[in-house]
Structure formats: C-alpha cells, structure tokens
Amino acid sequence: MWMAYPFTAIVLCQDENIPDGWGCLSPHLLDKVKQIFDNRFADSTGDMMRSVRCVNRHWCKWASEAAHTLSSWTRRGMPLEQRIDTIAAKFKNVKSIDLSGCWDVTTDLTLSHLSRLPHLTDLDLHCCYQITNVGLGCCHSLPDLKKLNLEGCGNITSEGLHSLRDLRSLMSLNLMGRGIRDVGLGHLTGLTSLTELDLSGCVMVTDRGLSFLSGLTNIAALDVSFCHVTDEGLQSLAGLVAMTGLHLMGCREITDSGLGHIACLVRLTELDLRCCGRITDDGVKHLVSLTALQVLRLGRCEQLSTDGLRSVGTLVTLRSLQLGGCRRTTDEGLEQLLGLKHLRHLDLTSCVRVTNRGLKCLGRMTCLTCVDVSGCGKVTEDGLRSLKDRRVFFRDYWE
C-alpha cells in the first residue's frame, strides 16, 4: 500500500548508533507492521511515519525507503522546486506525486525538477494551469510513468503531446479539457499499453482523431463525451474489443448506425449515451448484443419509446439504468423492464408520461433499491407507496 507522505514532514535522522533488539528490526518486519497500521489507522499513517523517522538511523532509513507517495504539499516555506530536490535526496523510492493541490504554484520549472525522481509511475497535475508544452517535456525523463492526469491543464496543446510518444508504460491518460486537436492524438499511436483515456470536453477532437486510436487495442475505458464525433468515428473504435467502458455523452451527431458499429464491443459493462438526441428505438436494438452491460445511461435520448425499452429489457445483467428526460417513456415502457432481475438503480427524472400505474409495475422488481421519479408530474403518493422499502427521490418540478 502506498503512503501519503506530506512534504512538511521532513525530519532529520538522529545521528546515533543503532541499538540491539527492537531498534534494528528487519525492514521486512517493519513493512508488516506498517501494513497492519495502514489497514487499521489509514488516516494516521503520516503521523506514524514521522515518529518512526525519529527513532534511530535504521528506522529512519526504512521509513524513507517505504515512502512511495508524496502529497499534501504546503505553499509556505521553501520554493516548490527546492522541496522536490530535497525530497528526491531523501525518498529514493517515490512512485507517486500529486501536485493537484498546488495548481497556482506549479510551473514548467517545477516539472523540470521531476527528473530527479526517475521511478515515478503516477503524476497528477490536475488543473495546474501554468504548465505549458515546455514543462510537459519532463516526461522524457520518466520512462516508468503509468498514470498521468492533465485534466484542466489549459495551456497544454496538441504539440505538447509529442513529449508523451515514448512513454510505452503509460496505462492511464487524462486529457479532459479543450486544448487538444486531432493531430495531438496522432502522437499517442505508439502508447499500446494504454487502458484508460479521457478526452471528455475536447471539443476539437473529431472522427479523424479517433482514427488514431484504432491501434490501441488494450484500451478498456474511453471517454469522448462532448467531442465532435459521428458514426464514422465510432467505426474506428470497433476493433477495440477489450473495451469495458465507453462514454459518448453529448456526442449529438451519433445516429442509430453509429450504435451498430459498437455492437461488437461485447465486453462493455458501462455505456453512456446521454444527450445523444438522434438515437431512436432502432439504434437501441443494436445494443442487445452487449450481454455484459451493467450500467446504461440513455438520459435525454428523447426519441426513445416503448420499442426501445423492449430491447433494453433483454439486457439481463443491467444494474443501473438512466432514463432521465426520456419524455416518451410510458407505463407500458416500464413494463418492458420487468425481466431485469438485477436492476438496482433506475432514474426516471422528468419522464412526464409515467404514472402511478408504472410505479406499481416497478414495485414487482424485488432487486430495485433506488428510484428517482423527480419531475414525474403524474406520480402521486399512491404510486410512491408501491415502492415501499426503496430509496425514492421525488420532487415535483412543476409546483
């Protein structure tokens, strides 16, 4: 288990001889003690490790080598760059650094000092808006990097992604934001270890950009929400058969044909199609092949009606279904869901045609534990009583 070790906790080792007995316990045994402490008192691990470093040089050395994760940065005292250098000299095995809390002081100069931590596998730069393409060049010196979070780094552009092209170990990359274009994704074609890629909000990414991803066959989770993606782009994803999670929220150009292209992704357990307004019942029929699906979000797919829900009702592994804003959903449509024996969460927000009759139908679904019928103006207290022993969210938006 990695340890969150605050930079404010640097304590000099005591200059003394190592005593016999408990003072020179083997590192392996100390690791076991730390593991037990982590499991029982996770919130106090940092305090424990600070105290350990004060015992003697042997314990201090072990504590330094046991520190794998550095977080909780303070903005007072020595400059951030100097702190990184100090830490690099003391903690040789650091693998994870979280700079998201220092968004206002993390600069390109800060990142240049990360070369002193060559074993980094996890770097979180969430909302470090001062970082530019120049700073991202530090990744050349981090060959073991597996996880990189650049969400909200608005000054990182497509050109900056060129610095990532040789990170063959990279497994998770978050580029959520607005600065990335298609050409930037072309720099990622060699990152064949990628399993997670978040491009949500990259509104300048189009079908051409997705075509560069077709060779990244290990991708399991892909988020292209609000990208300018059409059916052609989804065709580029058809070969990513390892995918278990696909997020297409707000991709308004996707049609029924596009869903036909992803029908072969039979390992999908989560699919987000919210606000894909051109999808109809015919498109949802393509989803019947996704027999492993557990989470399906169809909110604001306003052309979805009873026929579409009949197809959804065949997805017997579903645990969570989001239909909020699907205004054509009726009581008859809800009857099509009775075969979903594992369904636990159902969102019917603003499904204005649903009445008490529909809720009485849902009352027969014994696994259903949470239902949201907010904005369902035809639902009354009588209908809500049909869902006794469930968590029911209800608010009449029209009052």
Coordinates of C-alpha atoms in Angstrom, one line a residue:
M1 CA 0.0 0.0 0.0
W2 CA 1.4 3.4 -0.9
M3 CA 1.8 6.0 1.7
A4 CA 0.6 9.6 1.5
Y5 CA 3.7 11.4 2.9
P6 CA 3.4 15.2 3.4
F7 CA 6.4 17.3 2.4
T8 CA 6.0 19.3 5.6
A9 CA 7.0 16.1 7.5
I10 CA 10.8 16.1 6.6
V11 CA 12.6 15.1 9.8
L12 CA 16.4 14.6 10.0
C13 CA 17.5 11.2 11.1
Q14 CA 19.0 11.1 14.6
D15 CA 22.8 10.7 14.5
E16 CA 23.2 7.7 16.9
N17 CA 24.3 4.2 16.9
I18 CA 21.7 1.6 16.1
P19 CA 20.8 -0.3 19.3
D20 CA 20.3 -4.0 19.5
G21 CA 16.9 -5.7 19.7
W22 CA 13.8 -3.8 18.5
G23 CA 16.0 -0.9 17.3
C24 CA 17.3 -3.0 14.4
L25 CA 14.2 -4.9 13.3
S26 CA 14.4 -6.1 9.7
P27 CA 12.8 -3.9 7.0
H28 CA 10.6 -6.9 6.1
L29 CA 9.2 -7.0 9.6
L30 CA 8.7 -3.2 9.7
D31 CA 6.9 -3.4 6.4
K32 CA 4.5 -5.9 8.0
V33 CA 3.9 -3.5 11.0
K34 CA 3.2 -0.6 8.6
Q35 CA 0.8 -2.7 6.6
I36 CA -1.2 -3.6 9.7
F37 CA -1.1 0.1 10.8
D38 CA -2.3 1.2 7.3
N39 CA -5.2 -1.2 7.4
R40 CA -6.4 -0.1 10.9
F41 CA -5.4 3.6 11.1
A42 CA -5.1 4.8 7.5
D43 CA -5.7 8.4 8.4
S44 CA -2.8 8.4 10.9
T45 CA -0.1 6.8 8.7
G46 CA 1.7 10.1 8.1
D47 CA 2.0 10.8 11.8
M48 CA 3.3 7.3 12.5
M49 CA 6.0 7.6 9.8
R50 CA 7.1 11.0 11.1
S51 CA 7.6 9.4 14.5
V52 CA 9.4 6.4 13.1
R53 CA 12.0 8.6 11.4
C54 CA 13.0 10.0 14.8
V55 CA 13.7 6.6 16.5
N56 CA 17.2 6.0 15.0
R57 CA 19.1 5.9 11.8
H58 CA 18.0 2.4 10.9
W59 CA 14.3 3.2 11.3
C60 CA 14.8 6.5 9.6
K61 CA 16.3 4.8 6.6
W62 CA 13.5 2.2 6.4
A63 CA 10.8 5.0 6.6
S64 CA 12.4 6.9 3.8
E65 CA 12.5 3.8 1.6
A66 CA 8.9 3.0 2.5
A67 CA 7.6 6.4 1.2
H68 CA 6.1 5.8 -2.2
T69 CA 3.5 8.5 -2.5
L70 CA 4.0 12.3 -1.8
S71 CA 1.1 14.6 -1.3
S72 CA -0.4 17.3 1.0
W73 CA 2.0 19.9 -0.3
T74 CA 2.3 23.2 1.7
R75 CA 2.7 26.5 0.0
R76 CA 4.8 28.1 2.7
G77 CA 8.5 27.8 3.3
M78 CA 11.0 26.8 0.6
P79 CA 10.1 27.0 -3.1
L80 CA 8.3 24.0 -4.6
E81 CA 11.3 23.2 -6.8
Q82 CA 13.7 23.2 -3.8
R83 CA 11.3 20.9 -1.9
I84 CA 11.3 18.4 -4.8
D85 CA 15.1 18.3 -4.8
T86 CA 15.1 17.8 -1.0
I87 CA 12.6 15.0 -1.2
A88 CA 14.4 13.4 -4.1
A89 CA 17.6 13.2 -2.0
K90 CA 15.7 11.5 1.0
F91 CA 13.0 9.4 -0.6
K92 CA 14.6 7.2 -3.3
N93 CA 11.5 5.0 -4.0
V94 CA 8.9 7.7 -4.6
K95 CA 6.5 6.4 -7.3
S96 CA 3.5 8.8 -7.0
I97 CA 3.3 12.6 -6.8
D98 CA 0.1 14.6 -6.5
L99 CA 0.5 18.3 -7.5
S100 CA -3.2 19.0 -7.9
G101 CA -3.3 21.0 -4.7
C102 CA -0.5 23.3 -5.9
W103 CA -2.2 24.4 -9.1
D104 CA -1.2 28.1 -8.6
V105 CA 2.5 27.5 -8.0
T106 CA 3.3 24.5 -10.2
T107 CA 5.1 25.8 -13.3
D108 CA 7.3 24.4 -16.1
L109 CA 10.3 25.0 -13.8
T110 CA 8.7 22.7 -11.2
L111 CA 8.3 19.9 -13.7
S112 CA 11.9 20.2 -14.8
H113 CA 13.0 19.1 -11.3
L114 CA 10.9 15.8 -11.5
S115 CA 13.8 14.3 -13.5
R116 CA 15.3 13.6 -10.0
L117 CA 12.5 11.1 -9.4
P118 CA 13.1 8.7 -12.3
H119 CA 10.9 5.9 -10.7
L120 CA 7.7 7.9 -10.9
T121 CA 4.7 5.9 -12.1
D122 CA 1.9 8.2 -11.1
L123 CA 1.8 12.0 -11.7
D124 CA -1.3 14.1 -11.0
L125 CA -1.2 17.7 -12.5
H126 CA -4.9 18.3 -12.3
C127 CA -5.7 22.0 -13.0
C128 CA -2.0 23.0 -13.0
Y129 CA -2.9 25.7 -15.5
Q130 CA 0.5 27.3 -15.6
I131 CA 2.1 24.3 -17.2
T132 CA 2.8 24.5 -20.9
N133 CA 4.1 22.2 -23.6
V134 CA 7.7 23.1 -22.5
G135 CA 7.0 21.7 -19.0
L136 CA 5.5 18.6 -20.3
G137 CA 8.8 17.8 -21.9
C138 CA 9.9 16.5 -18.4
C139 CA 8.1 13.2 -19.2
H140 CA 11.1 12.2 -21.4
S141 CA 12.9 11.5 -18.1
L142 CA 10.1 9.5 -16.6
P143 CA 10.1 6.2 -18.6
D144 CA 8.2 4.2 -15.9
L145 CA 5.2 6.6 -15.9
K146 CA 1.9 4.6 -15.9
K147 CA -0.6 7.2 -14.9
L148 CA -0.7 10.9 -16.0
N149 CA -3.5 13.4 -15.2
L150 CA -3.5 16.6 -17.3
E151 CA -7.2 17.5 -16.7
G152 CA -7.7 21.2 -16.8
C153 CA -4.1 22.0 -17.9
G154 CA -5.5 24.5 -20.4
N155 CA -2.1 25.5 -21.8
I156 CA -1.2 22.0 -22.9
T157 CA -1.9 21.7 -26.7
S158 CA -1.6 19.0 -29.3
E159 CA 2.1 19.9 -29.8
G160 CA 2.8 19.1 -26.2
L161 CA 1.6 15.5 -26.5
H162 CA 4.6 14.9 -28.7
S163 CA 6.5 14.6 -25.4
L164 CA 4.5 11.6 -24.4
R165 CA 5.1 9.5 -27.5
D166 CA 7.8 7.3 -25.9
L167 CA 6.0 6.5 -22.7
R168 CA 5.5 2.9 -23.5
S169 CA 4.4 2.0 -20.0
L170 CA 1.7 4.6 -19.8
M171 CA -1.7 3.0 -18.9
S172 CA -3.9 5.9 -17.9
L173 CA -4.0 9.3 -19.5
N174 CA -6.5 12.1 -18.7
L175 CA -6.6 15.0 -21.2
M176 CA -10.0 16.3 -20.2
G177 CA -10.2 19.9 -21.4
R178 CA -10.4 22.0 -24.6
G179 CA -6.9 22.3 -26.0
I180 CA -6.3 19.0 -27.8
R181 CA -6.9 18.6 -31.5
D182 CA -6.8 15.5 -33.8
V183 CA -3.2 16.0 -34.6
G184 CA -2.3 15.6 -30.9
L185 CA -3.9 12.1 -30.8
G186 CA -1.6 11.2 -33.6
H187 CA 1.3 11.4 -31.1
L188 CA -0.3 8.7 -29.0
T189 CA -0.4 5.9 -31.6
G190 CA 2.6 4.1 -30.0
L191 CA 1.2 4.0 -26.5
T192 CA -0.1 0.5 -26.8
S193 CA -0.2 -0.1 -23.1
L194 CA -3.0 2.5 -22.6
T195 CA -6.0 1.1 -20.9
E196 CA -7.7 4.4 -19.9
L197 CA -8.1 7.5 -22.0
D198 CA -10.2 10.5 -21.1
L199 CA -10.8 13.0 -23.9
S200 CA -14.1 14.4 -22.5
G201 CA -14.6 18.1 -23.3
C202 CA -12.0 18.1 -26.1
V203 CA -14.5 19.7 -28.4
M204 CA -12.0 20.0 -31.3
V205 CA -11.4 16.2 -31.5
T206 CA -13.2 14.7 -34.4
D207 CA -13.6 11.4 -36.2
R208 CA -10.1 11.8 -37.6
G209 CA -8.7 12.0 -34.1
L210 CA -10.5 8.8 -33.1
S211 CA -8.9 7.0 -36.1
F212 CA -5.5 7.3 -34.4
L213 CA -6.8 5.3 -31.5
S214 CA -7.7 2.2 -33.6
G215 CA -4.4 0.5 -32.9
L216 CA -4.6 1.0 -29.1
T217 CA -6.2 -2.4 -28.6
N218 CA -5.7 -2.5 -24.8
I219 CA -8.0 0.4 -24.1
A220 CA -10.6 -0.7 -21.6
A221 CA -12.1 2.7 -20.7
L222 CA -12.6 5.6 -23.2
D223 CA -14.4 8.9 -22.6
V224 CA -15.0 11.1 -25.6
S225 CA -18.0 13.0 -24.2
F226 CA -18.7 16.2 -26.0
C227 CA -16.2 15.6 -28.7
H228 CA -17.2 16.2 -32.3
V229 CA -17.7 12.5 -33.0
T230 CA -20.0 11.0 -35.6
D231 CA -20.9 7.5 -36.7
E232 CA -17.7 7.3 -38.7
G233 CA -15.7 7.9 -35.6
L234 CA -17.4 5.0 -33.8
Q235 CA -16.4 2.8 -36.7
S236 CA -12.8 3.4 -35.8
L237 CA -13.5 2.1 -32.3
A238 CA -15.0 -1.2 -33.5
G239 CA -11.7 -3.0 -33.1
L240 CA -11.1 -2.1 -29.5
V241 CA -12.7 -5.3 -28.3
A242 CA -11.1 -5.1 -24.8
M243 CA -13.2 -2.0 -24.0
T244 CA -15.4 -2.3 -20.9
G245 CA -16.4 1.4 -20.6
L246 CA -17.4 3.8 -23.3
H247 CA -18.7 7.4 -22.6
L248 CA -20.3 9.2 -25.5
M249 CA -22.4 11.8 -23.6
G250 CA -23.2 14.9 -25.7
C251 CA -22.0 13.4 -29.0
R252 CA -25.0 14.8 -30.7
E253 CA -24.1 13.7 -34.3
I254 CA -24.2 10.0 -33.4
T255 CA -27.1 8.1 -35.0
D256 CA -28.6 4.6 -35.0
S257 CA -25.9 3.5 -37.5
G258 CA -23.2 4.5 -35.1
L259 CA -24.5 2.2 -32.4
G260 CA -24.3 -0.6 -35.0
H261 CA -20.6 -0.1 -35.1
I262 CA -20.1 -0.6 -31.4
A263 CA -22.4 -3.6 -31.1
C264 CA -19.3 -5.8 -31.4
L265 CA -17.8 -4.5 -28.2
V266 CA -19.3 -7.3 -26.2
R267 CA -17.1 -6.8 -23.1
L268 CA -18.8 -3.4 -22.4
T269 CA -20.1 -3.2 -18.9
E270 CA -20.8 0.6 -19.0
L271 CA -22.2 2.7 -21.8
D272 CA -23.1 6.4 -21.6
L273 CA -25.3 7.8 -24.4
R274 CA -26.8 10.7 -22.6
C275 CA -27.8 13.7 -24.7
C276 CA -27.3 11.7 -28.0
G277 CA -30.6 13.1 -29.3
R278 CA -30.5 11.4 -32.7
I279 CA -30.7 7.9 -31.3
T280 CA -34.0 6.1 -31.8
D281 CA -35.5 2.8 -30.9
D282 CA -33.9 1.2 -33.9
G283 CA -30.5 2.2 -32.6
V284 CA -31.1 0.8 -29.2
K285 CA -31.8 -2.6 -30.9
H286 CA -28.1 -2.8 -31.7
L287 CA -27.3 -2.9 -28.0
V288 CA -28.9 -6.3 -27.4
S289 CA -25.6 -8.0 -28.2
L290 CA -23.9 -6.2 -25.2
T291 CA -24.8 -9.0 -22.8
A292 CA -22.3 -8.0 -20.2
L293 CA -23.7 -4.4 -19.8
Q294 CA -24.3 -3.4 -16.2
V295 CA -24.6 0.4 -16.5
L296 CA -26.6 2.1 -19.3
R297 CA -27.2 5.8 -19.5
L298 CA -29.8 7.0 -22.0
G299 CA -30.9 10.3 -20.4
R300 CA -32.2 12.9 -22.8
C301 CA -32.4 10.4 -25.7
E302 CA -35.8 11.9 -26.3
Q303 CA -36.8 9.7 -29.3
L304 CA -36.6 6.6 -27.1
S305 CA -40.0 4.9 -26.6
T306 CA -41.6 1.6 -25.6
D307 CA -40.0 -0.3 -28.5
G308 CA -36.5 0.8 -27.4
L309 CA -37.2 -0.2 -23.8
R310 CA -38.2 -3.6 -25.0
S311 CA -34.7 -4.0 -26.3
V312 CA -33.2 -2.7 -23.1
G313 CA -35.3 -5.2 -21.2
T314 CA -33.2 -8.0 -22.8
L315 CA -30.0 -6.8 -21.1
V316 CA -30.5 -9.0 -18.1
T317 CA -27.2 -8.1 -16.5
L318 CA -28.1 -4.4 -16.1
R319 CA -27.7 -3.0 -12.5
S320 CA -28.2 0.7 -13.3
L321 CA -30.4 2.4 -15.9
Q322 CA -30.7 6.1 -16.5
L323 CA -33.7 7.3 -18.5
G324 CA -34.0 10.9 -17.1
G325 CA -35.5 13.2 -19.7
C326 CA -36.7 10.4 -22.0
R327 CA -40.1 12.0 -22.3
R328 CA -41.6 9.3 -24.4
T329 CA -41.2 6.7 -21.6
T330 CA -44.6 5.4 -20.5
D331 CA -46.0 2.9 -18.1
E332 CA -46.1 0.4 -20.9
G333 CA -42.4 1.1 -21.5
L334 CA -41.6 0.4 -17.8
E335 CA -43.3 -3.0 -18.1
Q336 CA -40.7 -4.0 -20.6
L337 CA -38.1 -3.8 -17.9
L338 CA -39.6 -6.5 -15.6
G339 CA -37.1 -9.0 -16.9
L340 CA -34.2 -7.0 -15.4
K341 CA -33.8 -9.1 -12.3
H342 CA -30.5 -7.5 -11.2
L343 CA -31.6 -3.8 -11.7
R344 CA -30.9 -1.8 -8.6
H345 CA -30.9 1.9 -9.7
L346 CA -33.4 3.5 -12.1
D347 CA -33.5 7.2 -13.0
L348 CA -36.9 8.4 -14.4
T349 CA -36.3 12.1 -13.8
S350 CA -38.8 14.2 -15.9
C351 CA -40.3 11.1 -17.6
V352 CA -43.6 13.1 -17.6
R353 CA -45.8 10.3 -19.0
V354 CA -45.1 7.9 -16.2
T355 CA -48.0 7.5 -13.8
N356 CA -48.8 5.5 -10.6
R357 CA -49.5 2.5 -12.8
G358 CA -45.9 2.4 -13.9
L359 CA -44.6 2.7 -10.4
K360 CA -46.8 -0.2 -9.3
C361 CA -45.2 -2.2 -12.0
L362 CA -41.7 -1.3 -10.7
G363 CA -42.9 -2.5 -7.3
R364 CA -42.7 -6.0 -8.6
M365 CA -38.9 -5.7 -9.2
T366 CA -37.5 -7.0 -6.0
C367 CA -33.9 -6.1 -6.5
L368 CA -34.7 -2.4 -7.3
T369 CA -33.4 -0.3 -4.4
C370 CA -33.2 3.2 -5.7
V371 CA -35.7 5.1 -8.0
D372 CA -35.7 8.8 -9.0
V373 CA -39.1 10.0 -10.2
S374 CA -38.4 13.7 -9.7
G375 CA -40.4 15.8 -12.2
C376 CA -42.8 13.0 -12.9
G377 CA -45.9 15.2 -12.5
K378 CA -48.4 12.4 -12.8
V379 CA -47.0 10.4 -9.9
T380 CA -48.7 10.8 -6.6
E381 CA -48.3 9.5 -3.0
D382 CA -50.4 6.4 -4.0
G383 CA -47.8 5.5 -6.6
L384 CA -44.9 6.1 -4.3
R385 CA -46.4 3.7 -1.8
S386 CA -45.9 1.0 -4.4
L387 CA -42.1 1.4 -3.9
K388 CA -42.0 0.9 -0.2
D389 CA -38.7 -0.2 1.3
R390 CA -36.9 1.5 -1.6
R391 CA -35.0 4.8 -1.7
V392 CA -37.3 7.0 -3.7
F393 CA -36.3 10.5 -4.9
F394 CA -39.3 12.6 -5.7
R395 CA -39.7 16.3 -6.3
D396 CA -42.5 17.8 -8.4
Y397 CA -40.6 20.3 -10.5
W398 CA -43.8 21.9 -11.7
E399 CA -45.0 23.0 -8.3

